[in-house]
Amino acid sequence: MCGIMGYIGKNDAKQVILNGLAKQEYRGYDSAGLALRCGESIKSVKIVGRVSELKKLVEESDLGETAPVSGIGHTRWATHGGVTVTNAHPHESVDGNIVLLHNGIIENAREIRDKLEAEGIVFISDTDTESACQLLARLYRDCGDVLSAMTKLCASITGAFALVILFRDRPGEIWCARRGSPLVVAHSDGASLCASDPTALLDYTHDLFFMEEGEIARLTEDGCGFFGFDGEPREKQSIFLQWDSVMADKGHYEHFMRKEIDEQPDVLRFTIEAHTDITSVDMEKTLKLPPDLMRGISRVQFVACGTSYYAAAVACNLMESLDDTLNVRADVSSEYRYRNIGRGDDTLAIFISQSGETADTLSAARIAKSKGVHCIAITNVRGSTLDREVDNSLLSLAGPEIGVAATKTFTAQVALLSILVLQLLKLRGALSATDEARLIGGLRSIPAKQQAVLSRENDIKALAEKYSDSKGFFFIGRRESVPLTLEGALKLKEIAYLPSEAYAAGEMKHGPIAMLDEKLTVVAIVPQNDLREKMLSNVAECRARNAPIILLATDGDEGIKSFANDVIFAPATEKELFPLLGVVPLQLFAYHVAKTLGRDIDMPRNLAKSVTVE
Ligand code: F6R
């Protein structure tokens, strides 16, 4: 959480920083600030609000005659300390020599603060960040050397941090440090930059240095130097990120989320074509597992958070349905650590994270690695921490996702996971040629079917408008549709702020049905398969309690209309692949409900795109 941008070069630093912050605003947006070196002095501007308001205030502020050539900026998602101007970053040390901003949580902040306050240092904010700022100033005063003050600081603070710092008496430098929170650094054309998210740097270069755990960087106009937390210099290779900066642009769309929903057929085509041929899986180049590894595996664990966890649940169902000799489960990352996950050679764990920076998923992967479990990662961001830390890392090819609510990355993950499951089972000798051809053929047909659903947007929009005054929603489904109910409900919660629950349909009678009345809408997922009749019984039970019913059903199933107030139709698919298609109308429904209610769709309240704290 929180977006960071730093720049040192010959151009106007404030424009570069404001642009970079605007691109990373989805990471946190309760307050924002920047500090610019204006001649001899460093001037800070901070606000409670969005980057657009910061921009206005910066334009109105007197920053002197010449354009600043270095500076640092921050957009905040509050953890310690309320949302106030004083708590917004950057923070300044009491001696005025250090201006610092931070993403993460400093766990021993209270202890540091108590010690420094006992020495007479007066704190002005309630943040954990200020303790790092005041401590660094003290360490620098004591030793007079930046690198050694930085190494001492990093050794003294616990928790997660990406720190970016200006020293008043070192005009040609910006210093950074990273442990736990992401930070990317780049040098291009007489300028050095840093940011939390690579998309903020793509206007300048695609050659990026992803800072590792325990690294310090010194940025100047001439280049970037790297050191370990022990102060020793480090050689670092840049990584070329293929993303295009226009991919992170809204184009003619009103919201990134809507654009990203539309991108799904293309994203799926890339993903499927990269890993399959017409009738079979082909991951030999991308998945580097010893050929007989899968034969010795008895447990497979899919581990992720939020929407990525629902993708994990889809993959878990698929694998279990095709191989009854494996013990397969899906876990949320934050709970994985409390489980007896097994040890060693017979376990394979697959970690899924769009950002590759989710703190809980990173911790889960580290625990699995430390127990000798075989690990695979799926992430959407090349160079992200998960991508670098897990040897066998696969990229979902969704391109940058900016809307806070995940859409195209979910379908990209589900597609890639489905192909991975087929590949793993094939290596294990547990995939029949018939199932392989059937499912690959089915996958290849999904993009066109998604397109068909997208072309029915107006019908879904009309339903969203009709039901947007519901007091809440229940999503119900069975088997492969259960993860979809969870995802449909989560989308509505996060962007429309409406109470929405998800249930395996059979569970309704065990309690939740008590809540139903004419203002609570039930969205029932009833594709035309072997579970249709059972689902319709559950739907009838809800209808008998006066709940309005929307069905998600299969094209041509006209008979289903009599069970519902309204029906959204989608093309038929292989039953295991239905989540890839069924999620699209649910995304559109949530989007249009949120739009009808006037919500801030791309930056919903209280959320941030990348959850880098546990
Ligand atoms: C919901 C959403 C979140 C993320 C979750 C995990 O729309 O975006 O639930 O799925 O925070 O994020 P990643 O996939 O980056 O680990």
XYZ file of C-alpha atoms and ligand atoms in Angstrom:
630
model
C 0.000 0.000 0.000
C 1.099 3.626 -0.569
C 2.698 4.816 -3.783
C 6.159 6.336 -3.855
C 7.865 8.367 -6.586
C 11.328 9.923 -6.596
C 13.190 11.830 -9.315
C 16.591 13.429 -9.752
C 17.640 14.806 -13.146
C 17.466 17.924 -15.269
C 13.747 18.151 -15.865
C 11.053 19.644 -13.698
C 10.892 17.162 -10.805
C 7.437 18.237 -9.697
C 5.806 17.230 -12.996
C 7.554 13.860 -13.035
C 6.584 13.189 -9.427
C 2.965 14.287 -9.816
C 2.599 12.132 -12.956
C 4.157 9.170 -11.169
C 1.889 9.614 -8.150
C -1.204 9.855 -10.366
C -0.219 6.528 -11.941
C 0.160 4.895 -8.531
C -2.787 6.478 -6.799
C -4.645 3.163 -6.754
C -2.087 1.986 -4.182
C -3.467 4.362 -1.564
C -5.328 7.606 -1.772
C -6.294 9.101 1.552
C -3.607 11.770 1.511
C -0.659 12.790 -0.623
C 2.457 14.894 -0.442
C 5.772 15.732 -2.021
C 9.047 17.394 -1.166
C 11.008 19.319 -3.789
C 14.529 20.626 -3.678
C 14.193 24.291 -4.526
C 17.656 25.845 -4.676
C 19.171 25.480 -1.208
C 15.984 24.506 0.525
C 13.546 21.575 0.430
C 9.875 22.527 0.334
C 7.058 20.140 1.209
C 3.431 20.296 0.157
C 0.918 17.877 1.717
C -2.829 17.449 1.616
C -5.609 15.176 2.778
C -7.137 14.087 -0.511
C -6.214 12.999 -3.986
C -3.203 13.644 -6.215
C -5.281 16.044 -8.362
C -5.743 18.257 -5.283
C -2.051 17.993 -4.441
C -1.279 19.120 -7.976
C -3.470 22.220 -7.566
C -1.809 23.101 -4.282
C 1.675 22.616 -5.737
C 0.774 24.930 -8.627
C -0.412 27.579 -6.191
C 2.643 27.248 -3.922
C 5.708 29.434 -4.174
C 8.546 27.067 -5.036
C 10.977 29.767 -6.151
C 12.107 30.835 -9.606
C 13.765 27.715 -10.904
C 12.072 24.392 -11.460
C 13.107 21.784 -8.893
C 15.365 19.051 -10.319
C 14.879 16.530 -7.562
C 12.145 15.493 -5.217
C 10.129 12.702 -3.675
C 6.373 12.133 -3.469
C 3.912 9.829 -1.752
C 0.282 8.825 -1.886
C -0.843 7.265 1.388
C -3.008 4.439 2.657
C -3.008 5.108 6.383
C -1.840 2.423 8.793
C -0.436 4.232 11.859
C -1.975 7.603 12.592
C -5.181 9.094 11.228
C -5.672 10.725 7.865
C -4.352 14.239 8.507
C -1.976 16.631 6.787
C 0.522 16.187 9.614
C 0.510 12.414 9.187
C 0.804 12.625 5.389
C 4.284 11.980 3.977
C 7.007 13.172 3.550
C 8.146 13.669 7.152
C 10.916 15.998 8.186
C 13.391 15.482 11.010
C 13.444 17.987 13.818
C 16.856 19.288 12.668
C 15.426 19.800 9.165
C 18.151 17.704 7.524
C 16.146 14.631 6.588
C 12.982 14.475 4.492
C 11.700 10.932 4.306
C 8.778 8.938 3.030
C 7.824 5.352 3.657
C 5.660 2.473 2.537
C 5.198 -0.348 5.054
C 4.937 -0.642 8.825
C 7.780 -0.022 11.263
C 6.978 -2.426 14.044
C 9.307 -1.057 16.709
C 8.290 2.562 16.066
C 6.944 3.058 19.604
C 10.184 1.890 21.185
C 12.311 4.154 18.954
C 10.035 7.086 19.589
C 10.157 6.620 23.373
C 13.960 6.580 23.291
C 14.258 9.650 21.068
C 11.634 11.559 23.040
C 13.605 10.798 26.199
C 16.557 12.495 24.460
C 14.389 15.583 23.900
C 13.387 15.066 20.258
C 9.881 16.368 19.689
C 7.690 14.324 17.344
C 4.927 16.053 15.460
C 3.004 13.229 13.781
C 1.362 10.009 15.014
C 3.013 7.882 12.337
C 5.446 4.989 12.628
C 7.355 6.627 9.756
C 8.458 9.639 11.767
C 10.434 7.402 14.115
C 12.597 6.275 11.150
C 12.998 9.877 10.041
C 14.072 11.219 13.443
C 16.309 8.211 14.084
C 18.062 8.591 10.737
C 18.687 12.268 11.462
C 20.241 11.339 14.827
C 22.385 8.575 13.301
C 23.565 10.878 10.514
C 24.419 13.661 12.975
C 26.446 11.156 14.990
C 28.476 9.611 12.161
C 28.397 12.202 9.351
C 28.277 9.486 6.675
C 25.085 8.751 4.773
C 25.725 5.106 3.919
C 26.708 4.198 7.432
C 23.706 6.090 8.875
C 21.465 4.225 6.417
C 22.879 0.807 7.333
C 22.477 1.602 11.038
C 18.911 2.723 10.460
C 18.043 -0.458 8.558
C 19.573 -2.559 11.319
C 17.586 -0.682 13.987
C 14.101 -0.773 12.521
C 11.947 -3.873 12.315
C 8.952 -4.538 10.080
C 8.455 -3.708 6.433
C 9.707 -0.635 4.664
C 10.479 1.035 1.396
C 12.128 4.320 2.352
C 13.003 7.215 0.068
C 15.018 10.065 1.514
C 16.384 13.503 0.723
C 19.313 14.810 2.805
C 19.314 18.602 2.899
C 23.141 18.730 2.773
C 23.428 16.216 -0.126
C 21.712 18.063 -2.979
C 22.704 15.678 -5.778
C 21.349 12.488 -4.185
C 18.255 10.535 -3.289
C 18.635 7.524 -0.982
C 16.386 4.498 -0.821
C 16.157 1.335 1.268
C 13.961 -1.684 0.987
C 12.864 -4.528 3.210
C 9.434 -6.043 2.705
C 7.789 -3.294 0.643
C 8.400 -2.980 -3.097
C 10.662 -0.387 -4.679
C 11.800 -0.154 -8.297
C 14.674 2.044 -9.452
C 15.691 3.175 -12.936
C 18.206 5.367 -14.732
C 17.555 6.918 -18.099
C 18.725 9.921 -20.029
C 20.534 11.817 -17.267
C 17.910 11.078 -14.630
C 17.307 8.511 -11.910
C 13.883 7.571 -10.637
C 12.272 5.309 -8.092
C 8.712 4.150 -7.604
C 6.643 1.542 -5.805
C 5.141 0.278 -9.022
C 6.981 -0.235 -12.321
C 4.103 1.291 -14.325
C 5.085 4.718 -12.951
C 8.500 4.439 -14.642
C 7.488 3.159 -18.077
C 7.248 6.633 -19.611
C 11.010 6.956 -19.014
C 12.443 3.468 -19.458
C 11.613 -0.222 -19.500
C 14.970 -1.227 -17.964
C 14.231 -1.496 -14.289
C 16.181 -2.418 -11.180
C 13.869 -4.194 -8.737
C 15.371 -3.623 -5.300
C 15.896 -6.816 -3.339
C 15.185 -7.413 0.319
C 17.934 -5.749 2.358
C 19.149 -3.298 -0.263
C 20.054 0.383 -0.175
C 20.282 2.545 -3.302
C 21.868 5.910 -4.020
C 20.342 7.776 -6.948
C 22.096 10.608 -8.762
C 21.773 12.194 -12.203
C 24.615 9.945 -13.346
C 23.261 6.581 -12.237
C 22.158 4.315 -9.431
C 24.474 2.588 -6.945
C 23.363 -0.338 -4.799
C 24.540 -1.603 -1.402
C 23.569 -4.375 0.993
C 22.403 -3.557 4.505
C 26.015 -4.344 5.478
C 27.152 -1.336 3.398
C 28.930 -3.465 0.791
C 28.392 -2.371 -2.851
C 26.263 -4.681 -5.002
C 26.212 -5.323 -8.738
C 22.693 -5.410 -10.064
C 21.191 -6.425 -13.378
C 18.241 -4.530 -14.755
C 15.136 -6.387 -15.925
C 13.405 -5.353 -19.149
C 9.665 -4.978 -18.589
C 7.748 -5.430 -21.799
C 4.627 -3.546 -20.721
C 3.678 -0.525 -22.760
C 2.870 2.722 -20.934
C -0.386 3.054 -22.957
C -1.507 -0.244 -21.431
C -1.696 1.676 -18.162
C -3.830 4.389 -19.768
C -7.608 4.714 -19.508
C -8.055 5.498 -23.203
C -11.673 6.429 -24.009
C -13.083 4.555 -21.014
C -14.603 6.275 -18.027
C -12.965 3.812 -15.631
C -9.944 1.519 -15.697
C -12.132 -1.289 -14.367
C -14.448 -1.093 -17.367
C -11.499 -1.046 -19.763
C -9.942 -4.024 -18.019
C -13.204 -6.006 -18.212
C -13.176 -5.441 -21.981
C -9.557 -6.550 -22.304
C -10.319 -10.063 -21.075
C -10.873 -11.846 -24.399
C -7.479 -10.618 -25.657
C -5.733 -11.410 -22.395
C -7.126 -14.915 -22.495
C -6.109 -15.415 -26.111
C -2.484 -14.445 -25.290
C -2.407 -16.679 -22.250
C -3.937 -19.692 -23.942
C -1.872 -19.364 -27.105
C 1.340 -18.971 -25.111
C 0.861 -22.293 -23.316
C -1.167 -24.615 -25.526
C -1.441 -25.833 -29.085
C -4.719 -26.841 -30.688
C -5.398 -29.933 -28.581
C -2.677 -30.156 -25.947
C -0.835 -28.280 -23.225
C 2.618 -27.030 -24.040
C 4.375 -25.584 -20.995
C 7.714 -27.223 -21.546
C 9.550 -23.969 -22.076
C 7.893 -22.081 -19.248
C 7.575 -24.684 -16.510
C 10.904 -26.064 -15.446
C 10.106 -29.002 -13.207
C 12.115 -32.217 -13.059
C 10.160 -34.581 -15.370
C 9.264 -37.147 -12.705
C 8.629 -34.701 -9.855
C 4.853 -34.831 -10.202
C 4.767 -38.609 -9.810
C 6.125 -38.237 -6.271
C 3.683 -35.492 -5.251
C 0.779 -36.446 -3.032
C -0.374 -32.978 -1.888
C -1.033 -29.833 -3.911
C -1.809 -26.520 -2.208
C -3.071 -23.410 -3.980
C -2.409 -20.327 -1.856
C -3.508 -16.712 -2.397
C -5.589 -13.788 -1.063
C -8.864 -12.176 -2.140
C -9.767 -12.557 -5.784
C -6.561 -14.488 -6.420
C -7.749 -16.969 -3.790
C -10.970 -17.482 -5.728
C -8.840 -18.234 -8.806
C -6.966 -20.710 -6.597
C -10.278 -22.313 -5.599
C -11.250 -22.756 -9.275
C -7.918 -24.484 -9.973
C -8.283 -26.643 -6.879
C -11.717 -27.877 -8.040
C -10.378 -28.616 -11.509
C -7.398 -30.596 -10.271
C -9.437 -32.578 -7.793
C -12.054 -33.413 -10.403
C -9.407 -34.856 -12.732
C -7.233 -36.770 -10.267
C -8.674 -38.526 -7.213
C -5.258 -39.709 -5.981
C -4.079 -36.238 -5.009
C -4.881 -34.369 -1.826
C -5.638 -30.886 -3.199
C -6.705 -27.780 -1.307
C -6.889 -24.024 -1.603
C -5.880 -21.777 1.293
C -5.925 -18.081 2.010
C -2.327 -16.987 2.482
C -2.888 -15.337 5.849
C -4.077 -18.675 7.335
C -1.658 -20.972 5.508
C 1.042 -20.186 8.043
C -1.044 -21.616 10.895
C -1.573 -24.962 9.173
C 0.544 -28.028 9.321
C 1.445 -27.705 5.649
C 3.655 -30.746 5.446
C 7.323 -30.845 4.756
C 9.520 -31.823 1.902
C 9.289 -33.670 -1.288
C 5.738 -34.875 -1.593
C 4.103 -31.429 -1.474
C 3.688 -28.850 -4.220
C 2.462 -25.357 -3.318
C 1.284 -22.870 -5.938
C 1.225 -19.211 -4.866
C -0.917 -16.801 -6.835
C -0.650 -13.031 -6.635
C -1.471 -10.472 -9.297
C 0.882 -7.888 -7.813
C 3.477 -10.376 -6.607
C 3.825 -8.096 -3.570
C 1.004 -9.198 -1.264
C 2.668 -9.529 2.138
C 0.629 -12.543 3.289
C 1.307 -14.481 0.091
C 5.013 -13.682 0.258
C 5.159 -14.894 3.870
C 3.294 -18.077 2.938
C 5.733 -18.779 0.094
C 8.713 -18.200 2.384
C 7.310 -20.619 4.948
C 6.737 -23.274 2.263
C 10.266 -22.806 0.898
C 11.759 -23.074 4.352
C 10.027 -26.459 4.761
C 11.413 -27.796 1.505
C 8.025 -27.759 -0.228
C 8.197 -27.522 -4.053
C 6.897 -24.088 -5.055
C 5.431 -22.480 -8.167
C 4.364 -18.827 -8.356
C 1.866 -17.154 -10.638
C 2.101 -13.396 -10.793
C 1.235 -10.657 -13.238
C 4.281 -8.491 -12.574
C 7.642 -9.537 -13.875
C 10.333 -8.590 -11.375
C 7.908 -8.497 -8.427
C 9.082 -10.013 -5.162
C 7.126 -13.246 -5.610
C 8.415 -13.568 -9.174
C 11.995 -13.213 -7.979
C 11.774 -15.305 -4.844
C 10.108 -18.400 -6.294
C 12.311 -20.195 -8.826
C 9.446 -21.557 -10.845
C 7.511 -18.395 -11.551
C 4.921 -18.113 -14.317
C 3.578 -14.828 -15.626
C -0.080 -14.233 -16.281
C -0.140 -12.055 -19.362
C -2.841 -9.593 -18.331
C -0.759 -6.406 -18.643
C -0.981 -3.724 -15.948
C -4.213 -3.698 -13.974
C -4.969 -0.295 -12.474
C -8.591 -0.576 -11.265
C -8.485 -1.602 -7.630
C -11.040 -4.362 -8.238
C -9.291 -7.245 -9.992
C -10.966 -8.337 -13.234
C -8.704 -9.281 -16.126
C -6.017 -10.585 -13.801
C -8.579 -13.006 -12.297
C -9.459 -14.527 -15.666
C -5.782 -14.571 -16.695
C -4.941 -16.407 -13.470
C -7.777 -18.897 -13.928
C -6.739 -19.594 -17.524
C -3.072 -20.018 -16.638
C -3.874 -22.129 -13.583
C -6.172 -24.366 -15.619
C -3.413 -24.958 -18.165
C -0.901 -25.519 -15.363
C -3.191 -28.077 -13.735
C -3.451 -29.955 -17.036
C 0.321 -29.846 -17.485
C 1.009 -31.093 -13.951
C -1.470 -33.930 -14.309
C -0.004 -34.829 -17.672
C 3.467 -35.039 -16.119
C 1.953 -37.282 -13.481
C 0.365 -39.532 -16.093
C -3.073 -38.617 -14.752
C -4.576 -36.736 -17.680
C -6.405 -38.620 -20.388
C -5.932 -37.468 -23.982
C -9.703 -37.041 -24.202
C -9.876 -34.689 -21.215
C -6.835 -32.777 -22.455
C -8.311 -32.197 -25.907
C -11.764 -31.433 -24.490
C -10.500 -28.848 -21.999
C -7.969 -27.206 -24.308
C -10.639 -26.953 -27.003
C -12.996 -25.523 -24.387
C -10.419 -22.975 -23.220
C -9.741 -21.845 -26.762
C -13.424 -21.113 -27.262
C -13.743 -18.916 -24.156
C -12.472 -15.572 -25.555
C -15.177 -15.481 -28.241
C -17.810 -16.439 -25.677
C -16.626 -13.678 -23.342
C -16.984 -11.293 -26.269
C -20.578 -12.454 -26.697
C -21.285 -11.681 -23.031
C -19.645 -8.250 -23.337
C -21.894 -7.453 -26.294
C -24.899 -7.927 -23.959
C -23.720 -5.204 -21.591
C -26.832 -3.071 -22.035
C -29.083 -5.828 -20.675
C -26.827 -6.304 -17.653
C -26.670 -2.535 -17.109
C -30.477 -2.349 -17.107
C -30.639 -5.078 -14.443
C -27.964 -3.355 -12.372
C -29.982 -0.139 -12.441
C -33.171 -2.022 -11.553
C -31.646 -3.805 -8.540
C -29.247 -1.146 -7.268
C -31.655 -0.212 -4.458
C -31.580 -3.744 -3.017
C -30.540 -3.772 0.612
C -28.114 -6.557 -0.230
C -27.317 -9.535 -2.451
C -26.889 -13.271 -1.920
C -24.884 -15.114 -4.564
C -25.524 -18.857 -4.644
C -24.080 -21.674 -6.734
C -22.728 -25.195 -6.548
C -19.369 -26.892 -7.269
C -17.441 -24.909 -9.926
C -19.756 -21.944 -9.389
C -18.967 -21.532 -5.684
C -15.759 -19.533 -6.310
C -17.805 -17.437 -8.735
C -20.374 -16.623 -6.064
C -17.525 -15.428 -3.849
C -16.021 -13.314 -6.603
C -19.396 -11.839 -7.631
C -20.118 -10.893 -4.020
C -16.642 -9.458 -3.446
C -16.896 -7.219 -6.526
C -20.169 -5.759 -5.242
C -18.806 -5.267 -1.739
C -15.644 -3.548 -2.794
C -16.923 -1.164 -5.447
C -20.625 -0.707 -4.553
C -20.236 -1.063 -0.741
C -23.387 -3.220 -0.655
C -23.724 -6.115 1.759
C -23.293 -9.180 -0.420
C -22.791 -12.730 0.697
C -21.814 -15.877 -1.148
C -23.067 -19.354 -0.298
C -22.848 -22.850 -1.620
C -26.528 -23.122 -2.504
C -27.071 -26.135 -0.252
C -26.043 -24.044 2.754
C -28.887 -21.537 2.448
C -31.303 -23.645 4.483
C -28.790 -23.917 7.315
C -29.212 -20.311 8.357
C -28.815 -17.595 5.715
C -32.296 -18.108 4.247
C -33.666 -16.421 7.388
C -32.431 -13.115 6.007
C -34.387 -13.248 2.758
C -37.225 -10.842 1.994
C -38.370 -8.771 -0.948
C -35.434 -6.316 -0.638
C -32.628 -8.880 -0.629
C -31.796 -10.001 -4.152
C -30.542 -13.512 -4.872
C -28.169 -13.996 -7.795
C -28.206 -17.721 -8.547
C -25.622 -19.238 -10.872
C -27.336 -22.035 -12.776
C -25.424 -23.165 -15.863
C -27.092 -25.953 -17.816
C -25.338 -28.998 -16.398
C -25.952 -31.941 -14.085
C -26.583 -29.600 -11.137
C -29.275 -27.473 -12.814
C -32.235 -29.193 -11.155
C -30.706 -29.115 -7.667
C -29.928 -25.423 -8.132
C -33.470 -24.707 -9.255
C -34.830 -26.318 -6.084
C -32.668 -23.923 -4.060
C -33.852 -21.034 -6.199
C -37.504 -22.023 -5.595
C -36.844 -21.988 -1.832
C -35.540 -18.422 -2.091
C -38.422 -17.329 -4.281
C -40.911 -18.716 -1.779
C -39.411 -16.223 0.722
C -40.203 -13.352 -1.671
C -36.569 -12.656 -2.629
C -36.166 -11.207 -6.118
C -34.177 -13.692 -8.210
C -31.628 -13.028 -10.951
C -30.346 -16.149 -12.678
C -27.122 -16.562 -14.565
C -28.027 -19.283 -17.058
C -27.006 -20.875 -20.334
C -28.072 -19.586 -23.750
C -31.088 -21.488 -25.024
C -32.312 -22.525 -21.564
C -35.541 -20.612 -22.111
C -37.441 -22.794 -19.636
C -35.450 -21.275 -16.789
C -37.139 -17.899 -17.143
C -40.165 -18.996 -15.140
C -37.974 -19.518 -12.053
C -36.727 -15.950 -11.872
C -37.528 -12.279 -12.066
C -34.678 -11.769 -14.514
C -32.125 -13.899 -16.338
C -28.645 -13.121 -17.661
C -27.686 -15.589 -20.376
C -24.171 -16.706 -21.298
C -22.979 -19.221 -23.918
C -22.507 -22.885 -22.972
C -19.014 -24.034 -21.888
C -17.278 -27.102 -20.545
C -18.552 -27.196 -16.944
C -15.054 -26.943 -15.391
C -14.347 -23.785 -17.407
C -17.579 -21.985 -16.639
C -15.939 -19.609 -14.073
C -13.892 -18.025 -16.882
C -17.053 -17.007 -18.637
C -19.552 -16.631 -15.807
C -17.424 -14.050 -14.039
C -17.781 -11.498 -16.858
C -21.513 -10.748 -16.338
C -20.892 -10.587 -12.583
C -18.120 -8.029 -13.116
C -20.352 -5.965 -15.401
C -23.236 -6.206 -12.932
C -21.093 -4.964 -10.027
C -19.624 -2.213 -12.200
C -23.032 -0.869 -13.232
C -24.527 -1.130 -9.736
C -21.544 0.875 -8.430
C -21.898 3.379 -11.254
C -25.632 3.798 -10.605
C -24.836 4.465 -6.939
C -22.177 7.015 -7.911
C -19.281 5.148 -6.282
C -15.608 5.846 -6.901
C -15.149 2.698 -8.972
C -11.413 2.721 -9.620
C -10.481 3.859 -6.140
C -13.057 2.502 -3.701
C -12.889 3.760 -0.127
C -10.550 2.090 2.375
C -8.882 -0.136 -0.231
C -5.534 -0.199 -1.983
C -4.499 -2.281 -4.946
C -1.412 -3.840 -3.510
C -1.596 -5.071 0.085
C 1.991 -4.965 1.281
C 1.239 -5.201 5.002
C 0.109 -8.354 6.818
C -10.247 -7.780 -5.226
C -8.794 -7.693 -5.183
C -8.099 -8.253 -3.999
C -6.809 -8.956 -4.444
C -5.989 -9.389 -3.209
C -4.748 -10.157 -3.594
O -10.754 -7.229 -6.393
O -8.186 -7.158 -6.053
O -8.914 -9.108 -3.266
O -7.139 -10.050 -5.230
O -5.634 -8.257 -2.476
O -3.913 -9.380 -4.394
P -2.744 -10.028 -5.227
O -3.360 -10.873 -6.276
O -1.977 -8.865 -5.783
O -1.936 -10.853 -4.287
